[in-house]
Amino acid sequence: MNDRGRLIVISGPSGAGKSTVVFKAIENREDICFSTSVTTRKPRPGEVDGREYFFVDLDRFKEMVEKDELLEHAVYVANSYGTPRAYVERQMAAGLNVLLDIEVQGARQIHEKMPEAVMIFIVPPSMAELRRRLEARGTDTERAIEARLIRAGQEYAEADFYDYIIVNDDAEMAARELSAIITAERCRASNRMQYLKAQQ
Ligand code: ADP
Ligand code: 5GP
């Protein structure tokens, strides 16, 4: 008998360390897979199509929305982002936990459509540290960094529907917390009632 696959939604300001923490938490875990989003944003140096994102133009993005191929989608700092539906549904049907790294508007759509999804918000220890990380990452212009910092403040104000908050000060500790949350959620009674029923 398999546990049912869960949707795990991770949000938090750009530069909080979501990718860093997620990839540390899921390496060596075979029960979790990562959903690669589509975006109209241009690839950053080092980003590979199909790995960090599927990079598409606005026409293709609109076509995906019209054909209902996206589970959720949103605009973030002038670019569109969305979660391809087919991959998520296939992996969950196979019993895997599917992890989404998405911003707050898209997360709210998932929360409303799929209330059983686990909602996790990752924050840096301070706004000053967030700026430092965005500058150190070196992938965004000064203007883009300012826009992302403004958006971060707005996201904090909108993030009232998350189940867990992880403070990413030490990345190893944050990854352990994320991994522990996913494990605990897998053990939820509501997720495992089938075992009781099968043994009655
Ligand atoms: P996000 O996916 O949230 O946009 P990243 O994972 O790209 O963020 O991290 C942003 C930058 O901060 C990267 O340069 C990353 O190496 C760095 N970083 C991530 N976590 C930490 C941490 N705990 N301490 C210091 N730097 C970190
Ligand atoms: P970045 O441009 O830094 O890669 O991502 C910017 C923001 O878009 C991040 O907050 C990230 O979580 C979010 N994002 C990435 N993919 C998706 C998606 O498929 N849907 C939504 N709604 N947001 C996404």
Short mmCIF file of C-alpha atoms and ligand atoms in Angstrom, two decimals:
data_model
loop_
_atom_site.label_atom_id
_atom_site.label_comp_id
_atom_site.label_asym_id
_atom_site.label_seq_id
_atom_site.Cartn_x
_atom_site.Cartn_y
_atom_site.Cartn_z
CA MET A 1 0.00 0.00 0.00
CA ASN A 2 1.33 3.46 -0.90
CA ASP A 3 1.02 6.73 1.02
CA ARG A 4 -0.87 9.27 -1.04
CA GLY A 5 1.25 11.90 -2.80
CA ARG A 6 0.98 15.40 -1.30
CA LEU A 7 1.46 18.81 -2.82
CA ILE A 8 4.09 20.80 -0.90
CA VAL A 9 4.06 24.51 -1.71
CA ILE A 10 7.14 26.60 -0.85
CA SER A 11 7.03 30.39 -1.08
CA GLY A 12 9.11 33.25 0.22
CA PRO A 13 10.84 36.30 -1.16
CA SER A 14 13.23 35.96 -4.06
CA GLY A 15 16.69 35.55 -2.52
CA ALA A 16 15.39 33.96 0.73
CA GLY A 17 17.20 30.78 -0.28
CA LYS A 18 14.25 28.64 -1.42
CA SER A 19 16.16 26.82 -4.19
CA THR A 20 19.17 26.29 -1.93
CA VAL A 21 17.08 24.85 0.90
CA VAL A 22 14.75 22.81 -1.32
CA PHE A 23 17.57 21.08 -3.17
CA LYS A 24 19.43 20.26 0.05
CA ALA A 25 16.22 18.86 1.56
CA ILE A 26 15.23 16.67 -1.38
CA GLU A 27 18.58 15.18 -2.37
CA ASN A 28 18.63 11.54 -1.23
CA ARG A 29 14.84 11.51 -0.80
CA GLU A 30 13.00 9.41 -3.30
CA ASP A 31 9.53 10.33 -2.04
CA ILE A 32 9.74 13.94 -3.27
CA CYS A 33 10.02 15.41 -6.74
CA PHE A 34 10.25 19.01 -7.86
CA SER A 35 7.86 20.59 -10.35
CA THR A 36 9.65 22.72 -12.94
CA SER A 37 7.63 25.85 -13.76
CA VAL A 38 7.21 27.71 -17.02
CA THR A 39 8.18 31.37 -17.12
CA THR A 40 8.39 34.25 -19.57
CA ARG A 41 11.47 35.55 -17.65
CA LYS A 42 14.73 35.38 -19.57
CA PRO A 43 17.20 32.73 -18.32
CA ARG A 44 19.88 33.96 -15.92
CA PRO A 45 23.47 33.03 -16.73
CA GLY A 46 23.85 29.33 -15.88
CA GLU A 47 20.14 28.52 -15.99
CA VAL A 48 19.21 25.65 -18.31
CA ASP A 49 15.88 25.29 -20.12
CA GLY A 50 13.99 22.38 -18.57
CA ARG A 51 16.07 22.41 -15.36
CA GLU A 52 15.41 25.68 -13.45
CA TYR A 53 12.43 26.55 -15.69
CA PHE A 54 10.85 25.91 -19.05
CA PHE A 55 11.52 29.29 -20.67
CA VAL A 56 8.67 30.29 -23.01
CA ASP A 57 7.49 33.45 -24.81
CA LEU A 58 4.32 35.27 -23.81
CA ASP A 59 2.28 33.80 -26.70
CA ARG A 60 3.09 30.24 -25.64
CA PHE A 61 2.35 31.12 -22.00
CA LYS A 62 -1.07 32.54 -22.96
CA GLU A 63 -1.80 29.43 -25.00
CA MET A 64 -1.02 27.24 -21.97
CA VAL A 65 -3.41 29.34 -19.84
CA GLU A 66 -6.17 29.13 -22.48
CA LYS A 67 -5.79 25.36 -22.80
CA ASP A 68 -5.92 25.00 -18.99
CA GLU A 69 -2.48 23.39 -18.97
CA LEU A 70 -1.40 25.31 -15.83
CA LEU A 71 -2.46 24.38 -12.30
CA GLU A 72 -1.89 28.00 -11.23
CA HIS A 73 -0.19 31.03 -12.68
CA ALA A 74 0.71 34.58 -11.67
CA VAL A 75 2.65 37.67 -12.66
CA TYR A 76 5.70 38.42 -10.52
CA VAL A 77 7.76 41.60 -11.07
CA ALA A 78 6.65 41.92 -14.74
CA ASN A 79 7.09 38.26 -15.74
CA SER A 80 4.58 35.41 -15.87
CA TYR A 81 5.13 32.11 -14.07
CA GLY A 82 3.03 28.94 -13.96
CA THR A 83 2.93 25.31 -12.83
CA PRO A 84 2.37 22.71 -15.58
CA ARG A 85 -0.61 20.62 -14.52
CA ALA A 86 0.16 17.29 -16.25
CA TYR A 87 3.47 16.60 -14.45
CA VAL A 88 2.02 17.34 -11.00
CA GLU A 89 -1.03 15.15 -11.51
CA ARG A 90 1.05 12.25 -12.89
CA GLN A 91 3.54 12.28 -10.00
CA MET A 92 0.89 12.58 -7.30
CA ALA A 93 -1.05 9.69 -8.84
CA ALA A 94 2.17 7.66 -8.54
CA GLY A 95 2.29 8.44 -4.79
CA LEU A 96 5.07 11.03 -4.86
CA ASN A 97 5.12 14.30 -2.93
CA VAL A 98 5.40 17.14 -5.43
CA LEU A 99 7.17 20.30 -4.37
CA LEU A 100 6.30 23.67 -5.93
CA ASP A 101 8.46 26.79 -5.49
CA ILE A 102 5.92 29.52 -6.27
CA GLU A 103 5.06 33.05 -5.19
CA VAL A 104 2.17 34.03 -2.91
CA GLN A 105 -0.63 34.71 -5.44
CA GLY A 106 -0.14 31.31 -7.08
CA ALA A 107 0.16 29.66 -3.65
CA ARG A 108 -3.18 31.16 -2.64
CA GLN A 109 -4.80 29.69 -5.79
CA ILE A 110 -3.45 26.25 -4.84
CA HIS A 111 -4.55 26.66 -1.20
CA GLU A 112 -8.11 27.46 -2.34
CA LYS A 113 -8.32 24.70 -4.97
CA MET A 114 -6.48 22.02 -2.98
CA PRO A 115 -6.87 22.71 0.78
CA GLU A 116 -4.90 19.56 1.65
CA ALA A 117 -1.73 21.05 0.11
CA VAL A 118 1.02 21.79 2.67
CA MET A 119 1.90 25.50 2.63
CA ILE A 120 5.42 26.53 3.74
CA PHE A 121 6.89 30.06 3.76
CA ILE A 122 10.67 30.53 3.83
CA VAL A 123 12.11 33.85 5.03
CA PRO A 124 15.63 35.20 5.48
CA PRO A 125 16.62 36.33 9.00
CA SER A 126 16.21 40.02 8.01
CA MET A 127 15.54 42.34 5.06
CA ALA A 128 19.15 43.53 5.21
CA GLU A 129 20.31 39.92 4.78
CA LEU A 130 17.83 39.47 1.91
CA ARG A 131 19.37 42.44 0.09
CA ARG A 132 22.86 41.06 0.78
CA ARG A 133 21.92 37.65 -0.68
CA LEU A 134 20.31 39.14 -3.78
CA GLU A 135 23.42 41.30 -4.35
CA ALA A 136 25.78 38.38 -3.67
CA ARG A 137 23.86 36.08 -6.05
CA GLY A 138 24.74 38.62 -8.72
CA THR A 139 21.99 37.56 -11.13
CA ASP A 140 19.72 40.60 -10.94
CA THR A 141 20.23 44.27 -11.84
CA GLU A 142 20.07 46.87 -9.04
CA ARG A 143 16.60 47.82 -10.36
CA ALA A 144 15.38 44.23 -10.30
CA ILE A 145 16.73 43.84 -6.75
CA GLU A 146 14.79 46.94 -5.60
CA ALA A 147 11.61 45.58 -7.23
CA ARG A 148 12.10 42.20 -5.55
CA LEU A 149 12.63 43.82 -2.12
CA ILE A 150 9.42 45.83 -2.50
CA ARG A 151 7.58 42.68 -3.57
CA ALA A 152 9.02 40.83 -0.54
CA GLY A 153 7.34 43.31 1.84
CA GLN A 154 4.03 42.90 -0.01
CA GLU A 155 4.31 39.11 0.15
CA TYR A 156 4.84 39.17 3.93
CA ALA A 157 1.58 41.10 4.27
CA GLU A 158 -0.29 38.56 2.09
CA ALA A 159 1.19 35.40 3.66
CA ASP A 160 -1.49 34.75 6.27
CA PHE A 161 -2.53 31.29 5.00
CA TYR A 162 0.69 29.28 5.35
CA ASP A 163 0.97 26.29 7.69
CA TYR A 164 4.71 26.61 8.46
CA ILE A 165 7.41 29.30 8.45
CA ILE A 166 11.09 28.39 8.06
CA VAL A 167 13.73 31.03 8.86
CA ASN A 168 16.67 30.36 6.57
CA ASP A 169 19.60 31.55 8.66
CA ASP A 170 21.69 28.39 8.50
CA ALA A 171 20.81 26.60 5.24
CA GLU A 172 21.54 23.09 6.61
CA MET A 173 19.20 23.64 9.56
CA ALA A 174 16.50 25.11 7.28
CA ALA A 175 16.78 22.05 4.99
CA ARG A 176 16.44 19.73 8.00
CA GLU A 177 13.32 21.61 9.10
CA LEU A 178 11.81 21.36 5.62
CA SER A 179 12.57 17.65 5.44
CA ALA A 180 11.04 17.12 8.91
CA ILE A 181 7.84 18.94 7.94
CA ILE A 182 7.44 16.80 4.84
CA THR A 183 8.02 13.62 6.85
CA ALA A 184 5.55 14.67 9.57
CA GLU A 185 2.91 15.56 6.98
CA ARG A 186 3.32 12.14 5.39
CA CYS A 187 2.52 10.54 8.78
CA ARG A 188 -0.70 12.52 9.27
CA ALA A 189 -3.59 10.27 10.28
CA SER A 190 -5.74 11.72 7.50
CA ASN A 191 -3.07 10.57 5.05
CA ARG A 192 -2.84 7.04 6.46
CA MET A 193 -6.40 6.05 7.44
CA GLN A 194 -6.25 3.55 4.58
CA TYR A 195 -3.84 1.41 6.68
CA LEU A 196 -6.37 1.19 9.52
CA LYS A 197 -9.20 0.36 7.15
CA ALA A 198 -7.16 -2.35 5.44
CA GLN A 199 -6.36 -4.03 8.80
CA GLN A 200 -9.85 -3.97 10.35
P1 ADP B 1 15.61 31.89 -3.93
O1 ADP B 1 15.46 30.55 -4.61
O2 ADP B 1 14.73 32.04 -2.74
O3 ADP B 1 15.47 33.05 -4.87
P2 ADP B 1 18.47 31.20 -3.69
O4 ADP B 1 18.42 29.78 -3.24
O5 ADP B 1 18.81 31.49 -5.13
O6 ADP B 1 17.10 31.98 -3.33
O7 ADP B 1 19.48 31.96 -2.72
C1 ADP B 1 19.80 33.33 -2.90
C2 ADP B 1 21.28 33.53 -2.57
O8 ADP B 1 21.47 33.38 -1.16
C3 ADP B 1 22.19 32.50 -3.25
O9 ADP B 1 23.39 33.16 -3.64
C4 ADP B 1 22.44 31.46 -2.15
O10 ADP B 1 23.68 30.82 -2.31
C5 ADP B 1 22.41 32.33 -0.88
N1 ADP B 1 21.92 31.62 0.31
C6 ADP B 1 20.90 30.73 0.40
N2 ADP B 1 20.71 30.32 1.67
C7 ADP B 1 21.65 30.96 2.42
C8 ADP B 1 21.98 30.97 3.84
N3 ADP B 1 21.32 30.23 4.73
N4 ADP B 1 23.00 31.75 4.24
C9 ADP B 1 23.68 32.51 3.35
N5 ADP B 1 23.42 32.57 2.00
C10 ADP B 1 22.42 31.80 1.55
P1 5GP B 2 12.75 33.88 -9.94
O1 5GP B 2 12.56 34.83 -11.09
O2 5GP B 2 13.59 34.48 -8.83
O3 5GP B 2 13.23 32.52 -10.38
O4 5GP B 2 11.31 33.63 -9.30
C1 5GP B 2 10.53 34.73 -8.92
C2 5GP B 2 9.33 34.25 -8.12
O5 5GP B 2 8.49 33.44 -8.95
C3 5GP B 2 9.71 33.37 -6.92
O6 5GP B 2 8.97 33.84 -5.80
C4 5GP B 2 9.26 31.99 -7.31
O7 5GP B 2 8.82 31.24 -6.18
C5 5GP B 2 8.07 32.33 -8.21
N1 5GP B 2 7.69 31.24 -9.12
C6 5GP B 2 8.47 30.35 -9.76
N2 5GP B 2 7.74 29.49 -10.48
C7 5GP B 2 6.43 29.83 -10.27
C8 5GP B 2 5.17 29.28 -10.72
O8 5GP B 2 5.09 28.30 -11.45
N3 5GP B 2 4.05 29.91 -10.30
C9 5GP B 2 4.08 30.99 -9.49
N4 5GP B 2 2.90 31.52 -9.13
N5 5GP B 2 5.23 31.53 -9.04
C10 5GP B 2 6.39 30.95 -9.43
#
